[in-house]
mmCIF file of C-alpha atoms and ligand atoms in Angstrom:
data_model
loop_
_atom_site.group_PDB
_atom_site.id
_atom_site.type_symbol
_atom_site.label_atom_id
_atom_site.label_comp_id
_atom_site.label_asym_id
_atom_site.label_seq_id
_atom_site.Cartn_x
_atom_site.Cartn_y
_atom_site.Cartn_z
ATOM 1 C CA UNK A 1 -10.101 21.316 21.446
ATOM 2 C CA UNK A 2 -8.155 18.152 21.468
ATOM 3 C CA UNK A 3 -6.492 16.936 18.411
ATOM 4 C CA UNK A 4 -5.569 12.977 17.887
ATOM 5 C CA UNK A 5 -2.408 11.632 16.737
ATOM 6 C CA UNK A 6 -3.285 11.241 12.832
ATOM 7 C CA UNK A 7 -0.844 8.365 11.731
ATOM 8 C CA UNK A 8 -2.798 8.313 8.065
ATOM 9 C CA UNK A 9 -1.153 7.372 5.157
ATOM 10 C CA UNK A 10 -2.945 10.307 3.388
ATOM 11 C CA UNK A 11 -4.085 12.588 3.266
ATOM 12 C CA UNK A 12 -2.177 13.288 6.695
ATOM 13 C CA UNK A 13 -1.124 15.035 9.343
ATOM 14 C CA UNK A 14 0.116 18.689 8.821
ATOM 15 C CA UNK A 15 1.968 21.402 10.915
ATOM 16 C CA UNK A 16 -0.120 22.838 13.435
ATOM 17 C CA UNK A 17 1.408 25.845 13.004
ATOM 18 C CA UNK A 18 1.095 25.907 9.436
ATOM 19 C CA UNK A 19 -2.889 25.065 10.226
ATOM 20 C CA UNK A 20 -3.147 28.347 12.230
ATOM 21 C CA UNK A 21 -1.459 30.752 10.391
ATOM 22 C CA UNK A 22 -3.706 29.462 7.411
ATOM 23 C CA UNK A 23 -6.686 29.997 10.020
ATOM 24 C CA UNK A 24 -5.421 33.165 10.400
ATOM 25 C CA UNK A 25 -4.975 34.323 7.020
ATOM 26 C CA UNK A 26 -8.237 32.277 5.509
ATOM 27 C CA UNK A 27 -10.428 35.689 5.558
ATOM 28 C CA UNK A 28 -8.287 38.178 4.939
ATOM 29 C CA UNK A 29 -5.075 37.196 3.173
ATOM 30 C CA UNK A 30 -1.772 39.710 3.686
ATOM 31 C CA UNK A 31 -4.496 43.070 3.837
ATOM 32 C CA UNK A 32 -5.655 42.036 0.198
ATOM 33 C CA UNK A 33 -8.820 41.728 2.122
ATOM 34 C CA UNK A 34 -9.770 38.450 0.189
ATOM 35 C CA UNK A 35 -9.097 34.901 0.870
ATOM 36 C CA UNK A 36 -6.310 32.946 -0.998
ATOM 37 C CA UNK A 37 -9.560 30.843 -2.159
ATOM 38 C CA UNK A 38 -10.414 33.672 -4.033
ATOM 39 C CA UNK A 39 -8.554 35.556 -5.753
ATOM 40 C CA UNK A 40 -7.713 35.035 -9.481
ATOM 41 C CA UNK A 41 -5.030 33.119 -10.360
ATOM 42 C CA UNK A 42 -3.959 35.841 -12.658
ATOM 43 C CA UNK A 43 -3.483 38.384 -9.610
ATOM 44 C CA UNK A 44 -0.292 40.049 -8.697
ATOM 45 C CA UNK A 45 -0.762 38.253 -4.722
ATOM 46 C CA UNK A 46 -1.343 34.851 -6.335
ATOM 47 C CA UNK A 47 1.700 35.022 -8.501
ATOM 48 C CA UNK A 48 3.625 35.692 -5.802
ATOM 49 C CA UNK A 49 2.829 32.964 -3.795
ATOM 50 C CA UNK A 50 3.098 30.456 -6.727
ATOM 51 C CA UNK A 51 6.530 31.837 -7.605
ATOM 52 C CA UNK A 52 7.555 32.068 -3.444
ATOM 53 C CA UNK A 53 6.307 28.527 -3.459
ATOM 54 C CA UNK A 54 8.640 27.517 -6.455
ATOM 55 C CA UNK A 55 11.394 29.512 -5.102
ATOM 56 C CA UNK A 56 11.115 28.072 -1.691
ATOM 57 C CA UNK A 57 11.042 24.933 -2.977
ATOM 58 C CA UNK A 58 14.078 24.996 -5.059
ATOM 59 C CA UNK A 59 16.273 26.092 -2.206
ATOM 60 C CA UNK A 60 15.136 23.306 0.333
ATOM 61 C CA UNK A 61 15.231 20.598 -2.212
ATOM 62 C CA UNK A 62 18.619 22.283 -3.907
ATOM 63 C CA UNK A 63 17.314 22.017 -7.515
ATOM 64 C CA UNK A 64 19.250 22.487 -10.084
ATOM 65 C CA UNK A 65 18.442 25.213 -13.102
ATOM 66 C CA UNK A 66 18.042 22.743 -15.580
ATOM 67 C CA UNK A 67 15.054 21.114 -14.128
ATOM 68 C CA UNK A 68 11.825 22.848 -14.029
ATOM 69 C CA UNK A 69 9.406 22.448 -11.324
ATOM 70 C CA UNK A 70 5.890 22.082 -12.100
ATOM 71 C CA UNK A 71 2.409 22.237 -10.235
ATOM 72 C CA UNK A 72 -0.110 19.823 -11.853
ATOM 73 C CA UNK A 73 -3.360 18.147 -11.090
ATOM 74 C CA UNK A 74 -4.944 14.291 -11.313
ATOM 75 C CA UNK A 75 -3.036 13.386 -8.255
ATOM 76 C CA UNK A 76 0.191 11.261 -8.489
ATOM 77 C CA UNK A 77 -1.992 8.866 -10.292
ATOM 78 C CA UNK A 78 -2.443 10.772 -13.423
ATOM 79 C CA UNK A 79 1.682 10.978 -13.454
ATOM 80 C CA UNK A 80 1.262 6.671 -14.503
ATOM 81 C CA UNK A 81 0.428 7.875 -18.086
ATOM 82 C CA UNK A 82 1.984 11.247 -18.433
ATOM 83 C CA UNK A 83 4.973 9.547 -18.013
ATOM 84 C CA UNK A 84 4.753 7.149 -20.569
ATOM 85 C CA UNK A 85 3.174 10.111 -22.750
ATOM 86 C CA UNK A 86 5.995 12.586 -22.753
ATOM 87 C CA UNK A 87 9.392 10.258 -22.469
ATOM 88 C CA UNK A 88 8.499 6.767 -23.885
ATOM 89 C CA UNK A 89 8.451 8.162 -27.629
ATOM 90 C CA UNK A 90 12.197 7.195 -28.274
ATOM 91 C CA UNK A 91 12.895 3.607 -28.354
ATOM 92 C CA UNK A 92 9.234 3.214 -27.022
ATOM 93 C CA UNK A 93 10.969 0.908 -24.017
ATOM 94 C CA UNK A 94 11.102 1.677 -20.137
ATOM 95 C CA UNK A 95 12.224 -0.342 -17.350
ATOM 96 C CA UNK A 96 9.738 -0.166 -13.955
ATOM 97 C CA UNK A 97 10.564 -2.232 -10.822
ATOM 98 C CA UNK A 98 7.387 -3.805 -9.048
ATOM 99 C CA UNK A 99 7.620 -2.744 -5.506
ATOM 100 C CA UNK A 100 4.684 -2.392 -4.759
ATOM 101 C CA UNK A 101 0.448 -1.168 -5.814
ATOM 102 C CA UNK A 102 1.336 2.206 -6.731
ATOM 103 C CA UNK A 103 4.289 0.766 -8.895
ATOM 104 C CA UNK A 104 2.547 -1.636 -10.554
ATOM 105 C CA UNK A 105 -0.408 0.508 -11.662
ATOM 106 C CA UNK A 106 2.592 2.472 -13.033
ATOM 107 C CA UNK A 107 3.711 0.026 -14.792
ATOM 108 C CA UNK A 108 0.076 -1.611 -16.302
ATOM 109 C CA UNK A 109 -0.661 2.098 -17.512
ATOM 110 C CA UNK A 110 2.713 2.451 -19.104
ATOM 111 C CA UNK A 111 2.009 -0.823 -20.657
ATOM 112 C CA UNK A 112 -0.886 0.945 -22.919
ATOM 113 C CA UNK A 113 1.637 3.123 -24.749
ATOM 114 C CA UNK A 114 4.763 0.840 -25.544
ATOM 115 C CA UNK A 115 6.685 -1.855 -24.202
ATOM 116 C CA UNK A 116 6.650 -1.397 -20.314
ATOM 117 C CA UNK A 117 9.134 -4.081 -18.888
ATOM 118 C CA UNK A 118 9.067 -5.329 -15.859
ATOM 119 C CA UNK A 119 13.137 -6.023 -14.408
ATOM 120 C CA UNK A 120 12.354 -6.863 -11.070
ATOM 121 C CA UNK A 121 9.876 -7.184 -8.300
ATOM 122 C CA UNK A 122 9.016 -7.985 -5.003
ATOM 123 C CA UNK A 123 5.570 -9.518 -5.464
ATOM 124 C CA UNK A 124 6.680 -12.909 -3.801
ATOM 125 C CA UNK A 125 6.821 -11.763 -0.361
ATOM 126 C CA UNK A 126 4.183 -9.226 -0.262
ATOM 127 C CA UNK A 127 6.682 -6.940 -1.396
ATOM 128 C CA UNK A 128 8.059 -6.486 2.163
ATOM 129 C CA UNK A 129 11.212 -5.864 0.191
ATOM 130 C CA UNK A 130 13.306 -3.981 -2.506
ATOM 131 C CA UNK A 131 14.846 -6.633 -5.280
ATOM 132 C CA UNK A 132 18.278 -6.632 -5.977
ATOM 133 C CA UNK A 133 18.629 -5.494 -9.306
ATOM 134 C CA UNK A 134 21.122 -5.987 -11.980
ATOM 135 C CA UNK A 135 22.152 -3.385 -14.284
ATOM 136 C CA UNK A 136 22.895 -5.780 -16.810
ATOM 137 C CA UNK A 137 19.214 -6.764 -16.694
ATOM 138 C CA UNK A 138 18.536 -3.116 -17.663
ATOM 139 C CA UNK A 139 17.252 -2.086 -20.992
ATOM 140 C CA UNK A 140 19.912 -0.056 -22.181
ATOM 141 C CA UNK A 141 18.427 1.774 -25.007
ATOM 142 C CA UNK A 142 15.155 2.414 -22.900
ATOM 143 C CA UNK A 143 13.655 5.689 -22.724
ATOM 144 C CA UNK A 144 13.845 5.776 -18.993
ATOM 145 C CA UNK A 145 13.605 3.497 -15.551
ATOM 146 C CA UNK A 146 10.970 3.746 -13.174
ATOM 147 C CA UNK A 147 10.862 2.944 -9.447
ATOM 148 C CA UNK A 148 8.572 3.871 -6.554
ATOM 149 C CA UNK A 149 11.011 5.284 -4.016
ATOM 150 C CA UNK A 150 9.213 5.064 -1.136
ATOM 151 C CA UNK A 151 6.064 2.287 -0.726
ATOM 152 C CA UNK A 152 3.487 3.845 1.644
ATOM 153 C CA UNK A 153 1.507 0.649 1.439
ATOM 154 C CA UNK A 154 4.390 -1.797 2.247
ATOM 155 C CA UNK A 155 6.565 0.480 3.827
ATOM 156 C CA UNK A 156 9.747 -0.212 2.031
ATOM 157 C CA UNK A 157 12.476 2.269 0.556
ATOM 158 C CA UNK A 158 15.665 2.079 -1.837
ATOM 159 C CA UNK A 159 18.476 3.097 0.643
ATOM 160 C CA UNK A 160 20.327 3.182 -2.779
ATOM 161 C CA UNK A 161 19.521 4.195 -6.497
ATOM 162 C CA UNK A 162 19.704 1.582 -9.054
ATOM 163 C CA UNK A 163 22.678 2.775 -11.505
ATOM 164 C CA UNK A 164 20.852 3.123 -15.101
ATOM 165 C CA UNK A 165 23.460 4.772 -16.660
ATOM 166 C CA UNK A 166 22.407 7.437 -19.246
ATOM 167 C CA UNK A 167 18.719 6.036 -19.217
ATOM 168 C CA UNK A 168 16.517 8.914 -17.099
ATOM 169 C CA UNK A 169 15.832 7.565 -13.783
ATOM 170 C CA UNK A 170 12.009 8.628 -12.957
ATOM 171 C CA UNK A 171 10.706 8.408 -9.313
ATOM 172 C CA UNK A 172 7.581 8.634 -7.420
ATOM 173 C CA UNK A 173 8.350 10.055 -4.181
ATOM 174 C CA UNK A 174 5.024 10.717 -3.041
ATOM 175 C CA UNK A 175 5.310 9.683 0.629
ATOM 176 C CA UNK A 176 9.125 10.262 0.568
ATOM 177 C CA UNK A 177 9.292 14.119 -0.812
ATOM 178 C CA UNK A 178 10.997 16.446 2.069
ATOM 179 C CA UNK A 179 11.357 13.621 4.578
ATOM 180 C CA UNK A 180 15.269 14.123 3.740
ATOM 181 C CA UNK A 181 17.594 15.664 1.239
ATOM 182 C CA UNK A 182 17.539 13.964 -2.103
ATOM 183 C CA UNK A 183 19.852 14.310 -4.894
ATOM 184 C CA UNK A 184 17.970 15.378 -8.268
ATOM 185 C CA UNK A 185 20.847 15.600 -10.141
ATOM 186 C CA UNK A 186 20.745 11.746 -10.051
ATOM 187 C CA UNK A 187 17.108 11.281 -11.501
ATOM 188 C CA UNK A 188 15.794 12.703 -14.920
ATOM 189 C CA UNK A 189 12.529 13.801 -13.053
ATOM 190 C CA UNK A 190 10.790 12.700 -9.488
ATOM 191 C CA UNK A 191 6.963 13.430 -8.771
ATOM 192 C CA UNK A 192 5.028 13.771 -5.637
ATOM 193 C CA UNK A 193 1.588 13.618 -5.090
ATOM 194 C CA UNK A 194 0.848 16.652 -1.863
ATOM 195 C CA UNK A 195 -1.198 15.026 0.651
ATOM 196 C CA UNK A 196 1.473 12.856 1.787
ATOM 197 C CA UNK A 197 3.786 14.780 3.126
ATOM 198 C CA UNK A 198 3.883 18.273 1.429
ATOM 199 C CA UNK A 199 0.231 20.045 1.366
ATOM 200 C CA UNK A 200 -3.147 18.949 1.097
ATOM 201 C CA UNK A 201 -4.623 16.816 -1.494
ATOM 202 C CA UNK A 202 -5.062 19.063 -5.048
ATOM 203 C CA UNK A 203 -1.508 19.371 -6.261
ATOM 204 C CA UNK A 204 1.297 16.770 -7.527
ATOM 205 C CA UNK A 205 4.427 18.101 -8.170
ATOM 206 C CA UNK A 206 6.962 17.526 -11.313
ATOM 207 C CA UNK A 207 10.064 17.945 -11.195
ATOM 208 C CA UNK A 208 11.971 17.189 -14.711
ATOM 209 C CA UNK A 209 15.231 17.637 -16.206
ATOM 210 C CA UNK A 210 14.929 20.598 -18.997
ATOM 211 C CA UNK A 211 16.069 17.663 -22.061
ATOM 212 C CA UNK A 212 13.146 15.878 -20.810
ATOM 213 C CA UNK A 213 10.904 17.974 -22.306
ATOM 214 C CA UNK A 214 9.253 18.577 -25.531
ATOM 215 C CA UNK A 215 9.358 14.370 -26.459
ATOM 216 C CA UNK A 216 5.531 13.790 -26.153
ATOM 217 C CA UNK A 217 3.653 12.036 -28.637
ATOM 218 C CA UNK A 218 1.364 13.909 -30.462
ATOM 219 C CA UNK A 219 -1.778 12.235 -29.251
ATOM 220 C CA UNK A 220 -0.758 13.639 -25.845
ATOM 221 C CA UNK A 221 -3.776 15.283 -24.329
ATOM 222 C CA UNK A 222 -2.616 19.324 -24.357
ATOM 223 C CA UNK A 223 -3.432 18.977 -20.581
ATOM 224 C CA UNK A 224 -0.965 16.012 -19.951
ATOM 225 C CA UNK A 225 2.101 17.724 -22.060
ATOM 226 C CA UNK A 226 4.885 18.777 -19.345
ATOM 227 C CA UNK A 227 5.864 21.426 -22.233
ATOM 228 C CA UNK A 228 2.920 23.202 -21.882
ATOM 229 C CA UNK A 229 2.494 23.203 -17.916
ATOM 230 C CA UNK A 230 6.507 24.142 -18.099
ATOM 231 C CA UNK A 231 6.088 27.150 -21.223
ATOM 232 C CA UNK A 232 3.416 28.760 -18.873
ATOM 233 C CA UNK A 233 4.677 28.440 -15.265
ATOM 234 C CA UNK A 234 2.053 26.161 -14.193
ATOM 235 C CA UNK A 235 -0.705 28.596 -15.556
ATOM 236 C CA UNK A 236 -1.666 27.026 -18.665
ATOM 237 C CA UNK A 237 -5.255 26.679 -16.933
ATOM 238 C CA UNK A 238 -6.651 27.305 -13.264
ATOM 239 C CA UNK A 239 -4.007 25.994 -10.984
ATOM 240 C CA UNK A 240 -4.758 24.530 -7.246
ATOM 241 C CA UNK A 241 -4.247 27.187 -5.633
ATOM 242 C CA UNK A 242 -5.193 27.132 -1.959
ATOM 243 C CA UNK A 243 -3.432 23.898 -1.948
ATOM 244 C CA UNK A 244 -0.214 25.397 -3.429
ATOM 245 C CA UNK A 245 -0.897 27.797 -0.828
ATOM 246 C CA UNK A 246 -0.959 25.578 1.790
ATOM 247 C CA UNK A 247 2.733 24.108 0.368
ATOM 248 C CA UNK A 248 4.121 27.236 0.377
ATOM 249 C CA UNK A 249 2.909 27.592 4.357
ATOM 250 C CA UNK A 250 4.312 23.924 4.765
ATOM 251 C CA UNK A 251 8.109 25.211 2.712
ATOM 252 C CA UNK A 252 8.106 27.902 5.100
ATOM 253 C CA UNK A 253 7.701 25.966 8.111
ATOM 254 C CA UNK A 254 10.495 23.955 6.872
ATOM 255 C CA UNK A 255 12.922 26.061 6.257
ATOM 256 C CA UNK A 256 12.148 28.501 9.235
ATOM 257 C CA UNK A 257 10.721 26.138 11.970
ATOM 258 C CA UNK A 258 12.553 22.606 11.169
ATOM 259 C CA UNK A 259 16.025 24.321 9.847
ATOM 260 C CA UNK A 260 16.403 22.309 6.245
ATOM 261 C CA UNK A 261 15.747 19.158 5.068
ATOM 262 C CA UNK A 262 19.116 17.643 6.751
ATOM 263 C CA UNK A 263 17.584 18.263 10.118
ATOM 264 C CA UNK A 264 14.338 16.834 8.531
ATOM 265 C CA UNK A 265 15.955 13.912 8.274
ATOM 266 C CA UNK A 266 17.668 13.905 11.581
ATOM 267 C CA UNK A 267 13.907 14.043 13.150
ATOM 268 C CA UNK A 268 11.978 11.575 11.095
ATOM 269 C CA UNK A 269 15.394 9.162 11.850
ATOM 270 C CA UNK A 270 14.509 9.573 15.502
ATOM 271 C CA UNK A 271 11.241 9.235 15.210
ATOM 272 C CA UNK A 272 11.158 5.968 13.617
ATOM 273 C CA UNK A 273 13.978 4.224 15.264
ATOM 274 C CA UNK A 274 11.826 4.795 18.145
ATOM 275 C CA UNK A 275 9.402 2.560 16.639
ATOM 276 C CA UNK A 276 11.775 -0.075 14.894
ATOM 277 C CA UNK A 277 13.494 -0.392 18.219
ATOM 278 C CA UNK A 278 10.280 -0.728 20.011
ATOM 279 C CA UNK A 279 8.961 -3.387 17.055
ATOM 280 C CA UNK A 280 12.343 -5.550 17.396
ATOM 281 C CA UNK A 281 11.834 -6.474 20.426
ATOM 282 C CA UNK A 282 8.305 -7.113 21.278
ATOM 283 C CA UNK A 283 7.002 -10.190 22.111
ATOM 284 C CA UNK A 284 3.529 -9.402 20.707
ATOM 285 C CA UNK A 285 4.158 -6.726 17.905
ATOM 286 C CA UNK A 286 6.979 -7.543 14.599
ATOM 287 C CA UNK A 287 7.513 -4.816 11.616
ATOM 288 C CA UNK A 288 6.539 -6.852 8.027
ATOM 289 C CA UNK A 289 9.739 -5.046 6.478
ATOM 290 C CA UNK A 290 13.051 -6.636 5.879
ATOM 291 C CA UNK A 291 15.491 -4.533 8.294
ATOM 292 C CA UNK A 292 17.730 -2.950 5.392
ATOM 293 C CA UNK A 293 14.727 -1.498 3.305
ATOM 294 C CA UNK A 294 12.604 -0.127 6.375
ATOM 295 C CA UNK A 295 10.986 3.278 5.370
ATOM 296 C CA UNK A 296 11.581 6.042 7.222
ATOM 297 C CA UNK A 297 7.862 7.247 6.744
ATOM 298 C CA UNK A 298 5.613 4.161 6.405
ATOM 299 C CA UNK A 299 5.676 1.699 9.392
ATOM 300 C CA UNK A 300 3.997 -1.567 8.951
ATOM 301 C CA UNK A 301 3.603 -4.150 11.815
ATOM 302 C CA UNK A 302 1.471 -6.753 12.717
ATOM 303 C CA UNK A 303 0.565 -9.095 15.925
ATOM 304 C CA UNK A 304 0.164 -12.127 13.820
ATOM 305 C CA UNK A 305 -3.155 -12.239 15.040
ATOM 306 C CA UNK A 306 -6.116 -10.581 13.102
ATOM 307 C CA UNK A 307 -8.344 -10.612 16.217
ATOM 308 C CA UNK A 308 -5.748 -9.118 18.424
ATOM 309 C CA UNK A 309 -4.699 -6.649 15.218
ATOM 310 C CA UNK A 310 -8.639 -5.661 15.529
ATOM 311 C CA UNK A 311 -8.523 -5.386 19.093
ATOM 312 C CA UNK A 312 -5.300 -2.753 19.412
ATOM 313 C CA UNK A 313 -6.618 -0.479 16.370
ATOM 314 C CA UNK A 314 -9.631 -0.348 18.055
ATOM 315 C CA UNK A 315 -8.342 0.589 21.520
ATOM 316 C CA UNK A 316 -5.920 2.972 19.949
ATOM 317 C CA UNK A 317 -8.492 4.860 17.853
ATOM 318 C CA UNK A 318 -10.216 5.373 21.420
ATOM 319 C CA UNK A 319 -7.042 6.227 23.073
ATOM 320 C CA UNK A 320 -6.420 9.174 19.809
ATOM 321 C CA UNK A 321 -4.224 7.744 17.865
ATOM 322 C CA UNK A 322 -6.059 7.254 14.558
ATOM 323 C CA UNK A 323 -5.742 5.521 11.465
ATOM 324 C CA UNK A 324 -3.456 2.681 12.507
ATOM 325 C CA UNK A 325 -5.551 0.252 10.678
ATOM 326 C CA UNK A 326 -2.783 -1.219 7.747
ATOM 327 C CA UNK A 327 -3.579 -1.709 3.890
ATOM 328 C CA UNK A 328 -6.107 -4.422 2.964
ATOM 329 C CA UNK A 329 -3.236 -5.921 1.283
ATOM 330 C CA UNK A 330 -1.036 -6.372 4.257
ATOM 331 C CA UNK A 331 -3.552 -6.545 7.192
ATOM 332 C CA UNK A 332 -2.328 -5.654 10.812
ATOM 333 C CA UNK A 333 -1.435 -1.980 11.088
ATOM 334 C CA UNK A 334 0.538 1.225 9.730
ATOM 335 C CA UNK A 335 2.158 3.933 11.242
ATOM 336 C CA UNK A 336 2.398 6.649 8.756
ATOM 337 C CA UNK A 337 5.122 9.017 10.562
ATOM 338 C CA UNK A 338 5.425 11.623 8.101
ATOM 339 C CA UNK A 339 7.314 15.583 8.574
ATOM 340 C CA UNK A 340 4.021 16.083 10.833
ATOM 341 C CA UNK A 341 3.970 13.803 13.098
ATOM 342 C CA UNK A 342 6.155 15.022 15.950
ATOM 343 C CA UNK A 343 7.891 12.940 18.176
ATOM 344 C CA UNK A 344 5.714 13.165 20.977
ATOM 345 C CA UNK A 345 3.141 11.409 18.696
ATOM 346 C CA UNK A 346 5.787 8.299 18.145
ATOM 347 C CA UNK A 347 6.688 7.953 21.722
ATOM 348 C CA UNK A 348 3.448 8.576 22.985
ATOM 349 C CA UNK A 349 2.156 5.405 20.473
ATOM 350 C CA UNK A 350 5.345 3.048 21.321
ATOM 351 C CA UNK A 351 3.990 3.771 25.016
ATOM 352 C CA UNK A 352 0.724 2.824 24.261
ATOM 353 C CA UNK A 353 1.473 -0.106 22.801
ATOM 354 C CA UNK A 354 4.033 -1.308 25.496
ATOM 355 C CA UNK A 355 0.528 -0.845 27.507
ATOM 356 C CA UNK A 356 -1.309 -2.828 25.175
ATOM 357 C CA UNK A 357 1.570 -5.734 24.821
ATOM 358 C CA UNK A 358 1.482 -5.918 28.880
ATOM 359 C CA UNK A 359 -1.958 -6.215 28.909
ATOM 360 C CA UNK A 360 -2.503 -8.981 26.113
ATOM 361 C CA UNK A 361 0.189 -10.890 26.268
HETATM 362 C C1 PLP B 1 -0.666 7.966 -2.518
HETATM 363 C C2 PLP B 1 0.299 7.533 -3.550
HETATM 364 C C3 PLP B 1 -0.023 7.552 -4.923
HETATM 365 C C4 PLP B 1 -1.387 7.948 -5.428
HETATM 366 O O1 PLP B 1 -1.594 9.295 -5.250
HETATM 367 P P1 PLP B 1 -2.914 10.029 -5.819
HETATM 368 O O2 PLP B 1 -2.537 11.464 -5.623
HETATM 369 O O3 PLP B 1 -4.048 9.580 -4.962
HETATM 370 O O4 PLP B 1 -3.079 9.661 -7.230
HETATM 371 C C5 PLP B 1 0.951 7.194 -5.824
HETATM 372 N N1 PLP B 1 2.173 6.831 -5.403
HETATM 373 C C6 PLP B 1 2.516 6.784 -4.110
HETATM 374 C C7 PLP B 1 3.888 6.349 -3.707
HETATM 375 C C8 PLP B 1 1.587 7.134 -3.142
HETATM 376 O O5 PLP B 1 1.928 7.085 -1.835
#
């Protein structure tokens, strides 16, 4: 069986290994002579792998006590209004930077609750770029500032945190989460939808600062209240659980196979300089991203040409490497290199399109 380089922005690529041993395990799991798929959610084996999962978690990532971690549903997506739901219920203010779709729609939902303000963005320039921002532009008595850490459509990433003081910094880090070690202590919670980079799609996971909690408004939707997801361990209802599973196979693989998140990083460093290096100095191919905010994950680029774009996706589907073709948005193409990706996928790509540059030039 021959499996294609899957450079999809997401759902994506995950471990072989981790694919196997779930193969393995799918009809019988650990001689409980059931499937993780089903077995209650109330079961002595399923609260073991929900609490392993947590557990595992909170070593790689080094979080802190005081923040819980959480395992929720509705995608990241859902995360645009329980935000505003739970935290903007103070001063009813909160800062979001525009860098990108998924920040924006952030931002418009928050806007339904209370005053969403918009202190920067990178709209201008097809927000191939992260805006300077100003602390004194801040809001200082807002109830917390939001930014998109890593923008899987655009493919930029803050290389530094904007300083907000004693307002709660909140980031999505959807495509970013385990690409490299982050510091939570700096952020009052960060959020992840899976299929990026951590499990399938099914599960988006919270991670929040304990004084977060327990500031929802009352119209909050029991379902959306962190409190609740937090008071009952992420059992409040059914949780996803083959796909927390599935995170717990991907932790594991992590920790065991990879060696940390430090060496993580160390990897996905190598595997996209490979393709930055490559992209700076073609004569047919040019990344879209201003060299200082280049994600480490999402790699735009683009011919200039929309035929020629056409043309290479098209040969390079044929050739296995799928899913090159770039956000409406943008056009051209987009590498997604995420943890699963292995280097032999980047070089094997920068090869072909050396191919493809000799051959169309
Ligand atoms: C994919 C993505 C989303 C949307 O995730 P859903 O789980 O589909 O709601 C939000 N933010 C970022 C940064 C993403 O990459």
């Amino acid at each position: 069986m021959a499996r294609v380089y899957n450079f999809s922005a997401g759902p994506s690529m995950l471990p072989e290994s981790v694919l196997k041993k779930a193969a393995a395990e799918m009809l019988d799991y650990e001689g409980c002579g059931q499937s993780v798929m089903e077995m209650s959610h109330r079961s002595k084996v399923f609260e073991s792998i929900i609490r392993g999962c947590e557990d595992l978690l909170r070593e790689i990532v080094n979080i802190p006590d005081n923040y819980k971690v959480l395992f929720l549903q509705g995608g990241a997506s859902t995360q645009f209004a329980m935000i505003p739901l739970n935290l903007m219920n103070g001063s009813g203010k909160a800062d979001y930077v525009i860098t990108g779709q998924w920040a924006n729609k952030a931002y418009q939902e928050a806007a339904r609750y209370g005053d969403a303000r918009a202190v920067a963005s990178s709209k201008d320039k097809t927000f191939s770029y992260i805006p300077k921002l100003d602390p004194a532009t801040f809001t200082p008595d807002a109830d917390y500032f939001y930014i998109c850490m890593n923008n899987t459509i655009y493919g930029t990433k803050y290389h530094t945190l904007p300083q907000t003081g004693n307002v709660p910094l909140i980031a999505d880090i959807s495509s970013c989460a385990l690409s490299e070690p982050i510091d939570v202590t700096k952020f009052g919670m960060v959020y992840a939808g899976a299929q990026k980079n951590m499990a399938p799609a099914g599960v988006t996971i919270v991670i929040i600062r304990e004084d977060l909690l327990g500031k929802a408004r009352d119209i909050t939707p029991t379902m959306l209240n962190y409190q609740i997801h937090a008071d009952n361990g992420s059992m409040y209802n059914t949780p996803p659980c083959y796909t927390i599973y599935m995170c717990k196979l991907v932790l594991e693989w992590l920790k065991n196979d990879i060696g940390g998140l430090a060496n993580m990083k160390r990897i996905n460093e190598a595997k996209a300089a490979l393709l930055y290096d490559f992209l700076d100095q073609s004569e047919l191919f040019r990344g879209t991203v201003v060299k200082e905010d280049r994600s480490l994950m999402n790699v735009p680029f683009v011919t200039g040409n929309e035929e020629m774009d056409a043309k290479f996706v098209k040969e390079a589907t044929a050739a296995g490497f799928v899913n090159l073709k770039g956000h409406r948005t943008v056009g051209g193409m987009r590498a997604s290199i995420y943890n699963a990706m292995p280097i032999e996928g980047v070089k094997k790509l920068v090869d072909f399109m050396k191919k493809f540059e000799a051959e169309n030039r």
